[in-house]
Amino acid sequence: MSAADARRLLPSVDAVLQVAGPATAAARRRLTNMVREVLAEARTSGGSRGGELSAATVARLAGERLAERDRPTLRRVINATGVVLHTNLGRAPLSAAALAAVMDAAGAVSVEYDLAAGRRGERHGHAAQLLADLAGAEDAIVVNNNAAAVLLTLAAVAARREVVVARGELVEIGGGFRIPDVLSRSGARLVEVGTTNRTYARDYEAAIGTKTAALLRVHTSNFRITGFVARPEDGELAALARARGVVFIHDLGSGTFLDTARHGLGREQRVPEAIAAGADLVTFSGDKLLGGPQAGLVVGRAALIARLRAHPLMRALRPDKLTLAALVATLVTYREGRADQELPIWRMIGARPAALARRGAALVGRLAEAGIASRVVVTASTVGGGSLPDETQPSRAVALDVASVQVATAALRAANPPVIARVVDGSLALDLRSVLPEDDALLAAAVAHALVGLAVPAPRRKGSATTVRISRQGVSDPVVGLPPRAAPRRSKKEK
Ligand SMILES: *Cc1c(COP(=O)(O)O)cnc(C)c1O
């Protein structure tokens, strides 16, 4: 068929709009554009569709495309990756208390209003006292994220002056956050000392001159240097900074108030420990191990925090009312000693393998009801989000037999809600450490719906060879095991 013939078989835009009959002028405009797009494609494909396209068909095609385009891309997902703090999946889920606080703060709220005095108040006051108390610091301030906290701190303390940093700590965190770049953006000048693996207090000392404003220590959040390594203790840097009249800034990165070592992980220095060790300013994230909303927190000396608060950048970096509400609620949970039980990330990190195995067995049962075969396997999960590099925890996942892992993971991503799975040694696995127990039923339903026809059917008979026997204590021995990527171990933090 010639192009001219094909054209004759296509409806006019008006004819399609007549069929579709959009209600509003705006809807009509959007549909008109989409109809033109569909017709243009039909024209250039030269009638290869074979035959006529009716007005109704074009209206349907255009409608489907619009619906596709309108589908929100920012969606709630189930994180079955086994990475508890997944930066691409929004890091820490908020606690119920934080969520309730966000709802409360959504309307009119006293974000910059002093209710006692009846006049304009301090945006930063809400979280500052709580934060300072928890950290054992004099004062605190909140900005949008830790990158902003580092930028503001350097700008307020060291613009047009020098900042001394160990070469082994000139890190890139991810998302383009590089310490040397942030330093130069803040207007400070970087002075590198030491070597990649070894830096001594005397290296810092030799670098301090009349232009020096600060010593900066940066947590190497996402890698680990082991072997022939040396770095001064915080206390040595603090004493040196004090003696020479410069500021000691410590970018802790994740920043935790709880002890990670209780959960078989390496020990992360806690925020109060960094303050107690003599740092003048400590910066950390709100949505990493703190388990709150995205935020950047700075705690430390009152006189320095006052300089940050008064800096012109502060206005550009200030947090919104929803962030403040969620952060305050999260901090209150710490103050009341309920963080372990109530903050989602600590519930995930604290989950015992036996409990994960029981949930895995239940999920296997639910999937079997939908005719999908699966089994509980041993995995190693990570905390992620730029904390505890190389550290893993023993975890349990539900592994699925699928013809194509690629097709199945795509189907899971298209599920409702989308499920982000992990692939361990070529197998599709749903790691339960990063899933909250209250989401298990939703996970089962989403997976069952998405994988019907893609997964190997579950055997009809009970107790067949592919069924993993589950005891009341958990998965009976031997668990069908995917070897953990790295053996769980305690970290030997380089000193
Ligand atoms: C994660 C991290 C940052 C950046 O924090 P965001 O809250 O993601 O902006 C900065 N420094 C260190 C050491 C980090 O680990």
Coordinates of C-alpha atoms and ligand atoms in Angstrom, one line a residue:
M1 CA 0.0 0.0 0.0
S2 CA 1.3 3.5 -0.8
A3 CA 1.7 6.2 1.8
A4 CA -1.1 8.1 0.1
D5 CA -3.4 5.0 0.4
A6 CA -2.5 4.7 4.1
R7 CA -3.3 8.4 4.6
R8 CA -6.7 7.9 3.2
L9 CA -7.4 5.1 5.7
L10 CA -6.5 7.2 8.7
P11 CA -9.2 9.3 10.5
S12 CA -8.8 13.0 11.0
V13 CA -7.8 14.5 14.3
D14 CA -11.3 16.0 14.7
A15 CA -12.9 12.7 14.1
V16 CA -10.9 11.1 16.8
L17 CA -11.6 13.9 19.2
Q18 CA -15.3 13.5 18.5
V19 CA -15.1 9.9 19.6
A20 CA -13.0 10.5 22.6
G21 CA -14.8 13.6 23.7
P22 CA -12.5 15.0 26.4
A23 CA -14.2 17.0 29.1
T24 CA -12.0 20.0 29.5
A25 CA -10.0 22.3 27.2
A26 CA -6.8 21.2 28.8
A27 CA -7.6 17.5 28.4
R28 CA -8.6 18.3 24.8
R29 CA -5.2 19.9 24.1
R30 CA -3.3 17.0 25.6
L31 CA -5.3 14.5 23.7
T32 CA -5.0 16.5 20.4
N33 CA -1.2 16.4 20.7
M34 CA -1.2 12.7 21.4
V35 CA -3.6 11.9 18.6
R36 CA -1.4 13.8 16.2
E37 CA 1.6 11.7 17.5
V38 CA -0.3 8.4 16.9
L39 CA -1.5 9.5 13.4
A40 CA 2.0 10.7 12.4
E41 CA 3.4 7.3 13.4
A42 CA 0.7 5.4 11.5
R43 CA 1.5 7.6 8.5
T44 CA 5.2 7.0 8.5
S45 CA 4.8 3.3 9.2
G46 CA 3.2 3.4 5.7
G47 CA 0.2 1.3 6.5
S48 CA 2.3 -1.6 7.7
R49 CA -0.3 -2.1 10.4
G50 CA -2.3 -3.5 7.6
G51 CA -5.5 -1.8 7.0
E52 CA -7.6 0.9 8.4
L53 CA -7.3 2.6 11.8
S54 CA -10.7 3.7 13.0
A55 CA -11.2 6.9 14.9
A56 CA -12.1 4.7 17.9
T57 CA -8.8 2.8 17.7
V58 CA -6.8 5.9 17.4
A59 CA -8.7 7.4 20.4
R60 CA -7.9 4.2 22.4
L61 CA -4.2 4.2 21.4
A62 CA -3.8 7.9 22.3
G63 CA -5.7 7.4 25.6
E64 CA -3.4 4.5 26.5
R65 CA -0.3 6.4 25.8
L66 CA -1.5 9.4 27.8
A67 CA -2.2 7.1 30.7
E68 CA 1.2 5.6 30.4
R69 CA 2.8 9.0 30.4
D70 CA 0.7 10.1 33.4
R71 CA 1.6 7.2 35.5
P72 CA 3.6 8.6 38.5
T73 CA 7.2 7.7 38.6
L74 CA 7.7 8.5 42.2
R75 CA 6.0 5.5 43.8
R76 CA 6.0 3.6 47.0
V77 CA 8.1 0.4 46.4
I78 CA 9.0 -2.7 48.4
N79 CA 12.7 -2.8 49.1
A80 CA 13.6 -6.5 48.9
T81 CA 17.2 -5.8 48.0
G82 CA 18.7 -6.6 51.5
V83 CA 20.2 -3.2 51.5
V84 CA 18.5 -1.5 54.5
L85 CA 19.5 2.0 53.6
H86 CA 19.1 2.1 49.9
T87 CA 19.9 5.6 48.6
N88 CA 18.0 5.0 45.3
L89 CA 15.0 3.8 47.3
G90 CA 14.8 6.7 49.7
R91 CA 17.1 5.6 52.5
A92 CA 15.4 5.3 55.9
P93 CA 11.6 4.7 56.0
L94 CA 9.9 7.0 58.5
S95 CA 8.5 5.7 61.8
A96 CA 4.8 5.8 62.5
A97 CA 5.5 8.7 64.9
A98 CA 7.4 10.7 62.2
L99 CA 4.6 10.0 59.7
A100 CA 2.0 11.3 62.1
A101 CA 4.1 14.4 62.7
V102 CA 4.3 15.1 59.0
M103 CA 0.6 14.8 58.7
D104 CA 0.1 17.2 61.6
A105 CA 2.6 19.7 60.1
A106 CA 1.1 19.7 56.6
G107 CA -1.3 22.5 57.4
A108 CA -0.6 25.7 59.3
V109 CA 2.1 25.0 61.8
S110 CA 4.3 27.1 64.2
V111 CA 7.4 26.5 62.1
E112 CA 8.6 30.1 62.6
Y113 CA 6.2 31.3 65.2
D114 CA 6.9 31.5 68.9
L115 CA 3.7 30.3 70.5
A116 CA 4.6 31.5 74.0
A117 CA 5.6 35.0 72.9
G118 CA 3.1 35.4 70.1
R119 CA 5.6 36.6 67.6
R120 CA 8.1 35.4 64.9
G121 CA 10.1 32.4 66.2
E122 CA 13.1 30.4 65.2
R123 CA 12.8 27.7 62.6
H124 CA 15.8 25.9 64.0
G125 CA 14.7 25.9 67.6
H126 CA 12.4 22.9 67.2
A127 CA 15.1 20.3 66.7
A128 CA 18.1 22.1 68.1
Q129 CA 17.7 21.5 71.8
L130 CA 16.8 17.8 71.3
L131 CA 19.7 17.2 69.0
A132 CA 22.2 19.0 71.2
D133 CA 21.0 17.0 74.2
L134 CA 21.2 13.7 72.4
A135 CA 24.7 14.6 71.1
G136 CA 26.0 16.1 74.3
A137 CA 26.7 19.3 72.4
E138 CA 26.1 22.9 73.1
D139 CA 23.9 23.6 70.1
A140 CA 22.7 22.2 66.8
I141 CA 21.3 23.3 63.5
V142 CA 19.4 21.5 60.7
V143 CA 19.8 21.9 56.9
N144 CA 18.5 19.9 53.9
N145 CA 21.1 17.1 53.8
N146 CA 24.6 16.3 55.0
A147 CA 26.2 17.6 51.8
A148 CA 24.6 21.0 52.7
A149 CA 25.7 20.7 56.3
V150 CA 29.4 20.2 55.2
L151 CA 29.1 23.0 52.6
L152 CA 27.6 25.4 55.1
T153 CA 30.1 24.5 57.8
L154 CA 33.1 25.1 55.6
A155 CA 31.6 28.3 54.2
A156 CA 30.9 29.7 57.6
V157 CA 34.1 28.6 59.3
A158 CA 36.7 28.6 56.5
A159 CA 35.9 30.8 53.5
R160 CA 39.0 32.2 51.9
R161 CA 41.1 30.3 54.4
E162 CA 42.7 26.9 54.5
V163 CA 41.3 23.6 55.6
V164 CA 43.6 20.6 56.3
V165 CA 42.4 17.2 55.2
A166 CA 44.2 13.8 55.2
R167 CA 44.7 12.4 51.7
G168 CA 43.0 9.2 52.7
E169 CA 39.8 11.1 53.5
L170 CA 39.4 13.0 50.2
V171 CA 36.4 10.9 49.4
E172 CA 33.6 10.8 46.9
I173 CA 30.4 9.8 48.7
G174 CA 28.3 9.2 45.6
G175 CA 25.9 11.4 43.6
G176 CA 28.9 13.6 42.8
F177 CA 29.6 14.6 46.4
R178 CA 33.4 15.0 46.5
I179 CA 35.1 16.5 49.4
P180 CA 37.7 18.5 47.4
D181 CA 34.9 20.0 45.2
V182 CA 32.7 20.9 48.2
L183 CA 35.6 22.5 49.8
S184 CA 36.4 24.7 46.8
R185 CA 32.6 25.6 46.4
S186 CA 32.6 26.7 50.0
G187 CA 35.3 29.2 49.2
A188 CA 37.9 27.4 51.4
R189 CA 41.3 26.2 50.2
L190 CA 42.2 22.5 50.6
V191 CA 45.5 21.6 52.1
E192 CA 46.2 17.9 51.7
V193 CA 48.4 16.1 54.2
G194 CA 49.7 12.5 54.7
T195 CA 49.4 9.7 52.2
T196 CA 46.5 7.5 51.1
N197 CA 47.1 5.0 53.8
R198 CA 49.0 6.8 56.5
T199 CA 48.6 10.2 58.1
Y200 CA 50.0 11.3 61.5
A201 CA 49.1 14.2 63.8
R202 CA 52.5 15.7 62.9
D203 CA 51.4 16.0 59.3
Y204 CA 48.4 18.1 60.3
E205 CA 50.6 20.1 62.7
A206 CA 53.1 20.9 60.0
A207 CA 50.4 22.1 57.7
I208 CA 48.9 24.6 60.1
G209 CA 49.8 28.2 59.3
T210 CA 48.4 31.7 59.7
K211 CA 45.8 31.0 57.0
T212 CA 44.5 27.8 58.5
A213 CA 40.9 27.9 59.6
A214 CA 40.1 24.2 60.3
L215 CA 41.1 20.6 60.4
L216 CA 38.5 18.4 58.7
R217 CA 38.1 14.8 59.4
V218 CA 35.8 12.8 56.9
H219 CA 34.3 9.4 57.6
T220 CA 35.4 7.1 54.8
S221 CA 31.8 5.9 54.5
N222 CA 31.8 3.7 51.5
F223 CA 35.2 2.0 51.4
R224 CA 37.8 0.7 53.7
I225 CA 41.6 0.8 53.7
T226 CA 43.2 -2.0 55.6
G227 CA 46.7 -3.1 56.1
F228 CA 49.6 -0.7 56.6
V229 CA 47.4 2.2 57.8
A230 CA 47.7 5.0 60.4
R231 CA 45.5 7.9 61.4
P232 CA 45.6 10.0 64.5
E233 CA 42.9 9.6 67.2
D234 CA 40.1 12.3 67.3
G235 CA 41.6 13.4 70.6
E236 CA 45.0 14.2 69.1
L237 CA 43.4 16.3 66.4
A238 CA 41.2 18.0 68.9
A239 CA 44.1 18.9 71.1
L240 CA 46.1 20.1 68.2
A241 CA 43.2 22.2 66.9
R242 CA 42.7 23.8 70.3
A243 CA 46.5 24.5 70.8
R244 CA 46.7 26.2 67.4
G245 CA 43.4 28.1 67.6
V246 CA 41.7 26.3 64.6
V247 CA 38.4 24.5 64.4
F248 CA 38.1 20.7 64.3
I249 CA 35.3 19.7 62.0
H250 CA 34.2 16.0 61.9
D251 CA 32.0 14.9 59.0
L252 CA 30.7 11.6 60.5
G253 CA 28.5 10.8 57.4
S254 CA 26.0 8.4 58.7
G255 CA 26.0 9.5 62.3
T256 CA 24.4 7.1 64.8
F257 CA 23.1 7.4 68.3
L258 CA 22.9 3.6 68.8
D259 CA 25.6 1.0 68.9
T260 CA 25.8 -0.9 65.7
A261 CA 28.1 -3.6 67.2
R262 CA 25.1 -5.0 69.1
H263 CA 23.8 -6.3 65.8
G264 CA 26.9 -8.2 64.7
L265 CA 28.1 -5.2 62.7
G266 CA 31.3 -3.2 63.1
R267 CA 31.3 -0.4 65.6
E268 CA 30.4 3.0 64.2
Q269 CA 31.6 5.9 66.3
R270 CA 28.4 7.4 67.8
V271 CA 27.6 11.1 67.6
P272 CA 28.1 11.8 71.3
E273 CA 31.4 10.0 71.1
A274 CA 32.6 12.3 68.3
I275 CA 31.6 15.3 70.4
A276 CA 33.2 13.9 73.6
A277 CA 36.4 13.2 71.6
G278 CA 36.7 16.9 71.1
A279 CA 35.2 17.8 67.7
D280 CA 34.1 21.4 67.6
L281 CA 31.5 20.7 64.9
V282 CA 30.1 17.3 63.8
T283 CA 28.0 16.9 60.7
F284 CA 25.8 13.9 59.8
S285 CA 22.8 12.8 57.8
G286 CA 19.2 12.6 59.0
D287 CA 18.2 9.6 56.8
K288 CA 21.1 7.2 57.3
L289 CA 21.6 5.4 60.6
L290 CA 19.6 8.1 62.4
G291 CA 16.5 6.7 60.6
G292 CA 14.7 9.9 60.0
P293 CA 13.9 12.2 57.1
Q294 CA 16.5 13.5 54.6
A295 CA 18.4 16.2 56.6
G296 CA 21.8 17.5 57.4
L297 CA 22.6 17.9 61.1
V298 CA 25.4 19.9 62.6
V299 CA 26.1 19.7 66.4
G300 CA 28.8 21.4 68.3
R301 CA 30.0 24.6 69.9
A302 CA 27.4 27.3 70.3
A303 CA 29.5 30.2 69.0
L304 CA 30.3 28.2 65.8
I305 CA 26.7 27.1 65.3
A306 CA 25.7 30.8 65.6
R307 CA 28.0 31.6 62.7
L308 CA 26.3 28.9 60.6
R309 CA 22.9 30.1 61.5
A310 CA 23.8 33.7 60.5
H311 CA 25.4 32.7 57.2
P312 CA 23.6 33.8 54.0
L313 CA 23.7 30.3 52.6
M314 CA 21.5 29.1 55.5
R315 CA 18.4 30.6 53.9
A316 CA 19.0 28.5 50.8
L317 CA 19.7 25.3 52.7
R318 CA 17.0 25.5 55.3
P319 CA 14.8 22.4 55.8
D320 CA 11.0 22.6 55.2
K321 CA 8.4 22.1 57.9
L322 CA 7.7 18.5 57.0
T323 CA 11.3 17.6 57.4
L324 CA 11.5 19.3 60.8
A325 CA 8.3 17.6 62.0
A326 CA 9.6 14.1 61.0
L327 CA 13.0 14.9 62.5
V328 CA 11.7 16.1 65.8
A329 CA 9.5 13.0 66.1
T330 CA 12.4 10.8 65.3
L331 CA 14.6 12.5 67.9
V332 CA 11.9 12.2 70.5
T333 CA 11.9 8.4 69.9
Y334 CA 15.6 8.4 70.7
R335 CA 15.1 10.5 73.8
E336 CA 12.5 8.2 75.1
G337 CA 14.7 5.1 74.4
R338 CA 12.3 3.5 71.9
A339 CA 14.4 3.8 68.8
D340 CA 15.2 0.1 68.7
Q341 CA 11.6 -0.9 68.7
E342 CA 10.0 1.9 66.7
L343 CA 12.4 3.2 64.0
P344 CA 12.1 1.0 60.9
I345 CA 15.8 0.9 60.1
W346 CA 16.7 -0.3 63.6
R347 CA 13.9 -2.9 63.5
M348 CA 15.4 -4.1 60.2
I349 CA 19.0 -4.1 61.5
G350 CA 17.9 -5.8 64.7
A351 CA 15.9 -8.6 63.0
R352 CA 17.2 -12.0 64.0
P353 CA 17.9 -14.6 61.3
A354 CA 15.4 -17.0 62.9
A355 CA 12.6 -14.4 62.7
L356 CA 13.5 -13.7 59.0
A357 CA 13.4 -17.4 58.3
R358 CA 10.0 -17.7 59.8
R359 CA 8.7 -14.8 57.7
G360 CA 10.4 -16.4 54.7
A361 CA 8.6 -19.7 55.3
A362 CA 5.3 -17.9 55.5
L363 CA 6.0 -16.1 52.2
V364 CA 6.9 -19.4 50.6
G365 CA 3.5 -20.7 51.8
R366 CA 1.6 -17.7 50.4
L367 CA 3.4 -17.9 47.0
A368 CA 2.6 -21.7 46.9
E369 CA -1.1 -20.9 47.3
A370 CA -0.7 -18.8 44.2
G371 CA 1.0 -21.7 42.4
I372 CA 4.5 -20.3 42.6
A373 CA 7.4 -22.4 43.9
S374 CA 10.0 -20.8 46.1
R375 CA 12.3 -21.6 49.0
V376 CA 14.0 -19.9 51.9
V377 CA 17.7 -19.3 51.3
V378 CA 20.6 -17.8 53.4
T379 CA 21.9 -14.4 52.3
A380 CA 24.1 -11.7 53.6
S381 CA 22.4 -8.3 53.8
T382 CA 24.1 -4.9 54.2
V383 CA 23.3 -1.6 55.9
G384 CA 24.2 0.5 52.9
G385 CA 23.6 4.2 52.5
G386 CA 27.2 5.0 53.1
S387 CA 27.6 3.3 56.4
L388 CA 29.5 0.2 57.5
P389 CA 31.2 -0.6 54.2
D390 CA 32.1 -4.3 53.8
E391 CA 29.9 -5.2 56.8
T392 CA 27.2 -7.8 56.3
Q393 CA 24.5 -9.4 58.5
P394 CA 23.2 -12.9 58.1
S395 CA 19.8 -12.7 56.4
R396 CA 17.2 -14.8 54.8
A397 CA 15.6 -14.4 51.4
V398 CA 12.9 -16.2 49.4
A399 CA 14.4 -17.5 46.2
L400 CA 12.2 -18.0 43.1
D401 CA 12.8 -20.3 40.2
V402 CA 12.2 -18.3 37.1
A403 CA 12.9 -19.0 33.4
S404 CA 14.5 -15.5 33.0
V405 CA 15.7 -13.5 35.9
Q406 CA 15.7 -10.4 33.7
V407 CA 12.1 -10.8 32.7
A408 CA 11.0 -11.6 36.2
T409 CA 12.8 -8.6 37.8
A410 CA 11.2 -6.4 35.2
A411 CA 7.8 -7.9 36.0
L412 CA 8.4 -7.3 39.8
R413 CA 9.3 -3.7 39.0
A414 CA 6.0 -3.3 37.2
A415 CA 4.1 -4.9 40.1
N416 CA 1.8 -2.9 42.3
P417 CA 3.5 -1.8 44.4
P418 CA 6.8 -2.4 42.5
V419 CA 9.1 -4.9 44.2
I420 CA 12.8 -4.3 43.9
A421 CA 14.4 -7.8 44.3
R422 CA 18.0 -8.8 44.5
V423 CA 19.9 -11.2 42.2
V424 CA 22.2 -13.5 44.2
D425 CA 24.4 -15.8 42.1
G426 CA 22.1 -15.6 39.2
S427 CA 19.0 -16.3 41.2
L428 CA 16.1 -14.0 41.9
A429 CA 15.7 -13.5 45.7
L430 CA 13.5 -11.4 47.9
D431 CA 15.7 -10.5 50.9
L432 CA 13.5 -10.0 54.0
R433 CA 15.9 -7.9 56.1
S434 CA 15.0 -4.7 54.2
V435 CA 11.2 -5.5 54.3
L436 CA 9.2 -4.6 57.4
P437 CA 7.0 -7.5 58.7
E438 CA 3.9 -5.5 58.3
D439 CA 4.6 -5.4 54.5
D440 CA 5.0 -9.2 54.1
A441 CA 1.4 -9.8 53.0
L442 CA 1.6 -6.9 50.5
L443 CA 4.9 -8.3 49.2
A444 CA 3.4 -11.8 48.7
A445 CA 0.4 -10.4 46.9
A446 CA 2.5 -8.2 44.6
V447 CA 4.9 -11.0 43.7
A448 CA 2.2 -13.5 43.2
H449 CA 0.3 -11.2 40.8
A450 CA 3.4 -10.2 38.9
L451 CA 5.0 -13.6 38.5
V452 CA 2.0 -15.8 37.6
G453 CA 3.1 -17.5 34.4
L454 CA 6.8 -16.5 34.8
A455 CA 7.8 -18.6 37.8
V456 CA 8.1 -22.3 37.9
P457 CA 4.7 -23.6 39.3
A458 CA 4.7 -25.0 42.8
P459 CA 4.1 -28.7 43.0
R460 CA 0.6 -29.7 43.9
R461 CA 1.6 -32.5 46.3
K462 CA 2.6 -31.6 49.8
G463 CA 6.1 -32.5 51.0
S464 CA 7.6 -32.9 47.5
A465 CA 11.3 -32.6 46.9
T466 CA 11.3 -28.9 46.2
T467 CA 9.5 -28.0 49.4
V468 CA 11.8 -26.8 52.2
R469 CA 10.7 -28.1 55.6
I470 CA 10.2 -25.4 58.1
S471 CA 10.3 -26.1 61.8
R472 CA 8.6 -23.9 64.3
Q473 CA 12.0 -22.4 65.2
G474 CA 12.7 -21.6 61.6
V475 CA 14.1 -23.3 58.6
S476 CA 15.2 -26.8 59.3
D477 CA 18.7 -27.9 58.5
P478 CA 20.0 -27.9 55.9
V479 CA 18.8 -24.6 54.6
V480 CA 19.2 -24.4 50.9
G481 CA 21.9 -21.9 50.8
L482 CA 23.1 -19.2 48.6
P483 CA 26.5 -18.5 49.9
P484 CA 26.8 -15.1 51.5
R485 CA 28.9 -12.7 49.5
A486 CA 31.2 -12.1 52.4
A487 CA 31.3 -13.9 55.7
P488 CA 29.7 -11.8 58.4
R489 CA 32.4 -10.6 60.6
R490 CA 33.3 -7.9 63.1
S491 CA 35.2 -5.1 61.6
K492 CA 38.8 -4.3 62.3
K493 CA 38.6 -0.6 62.0
E494 CA 41.8 0.9 60.8
K495 CA 43.2 3.2 63.3
Ligands
LIG1 C1 26.5 10.3 53.1 C2 27.6 11.2 53.4 C3 27.5 12.6 53.1 C4 26.4 13.2 52.3 O1 25.2 13.1 53.1 P1 23.8 13.4 52.4 O2 22.9 13.4 53.6 O3 23.6 12.3 51.5 O4 23.9 14.7 51.7 C5 28.6 13.4 53.4 N1 29.7 12.9 54.0 C6 29.8 11.6 54.4 C7 31.0 11.1 55.1 C8 28.7 10.7 54.1 O5 28.8 9.4 54.4

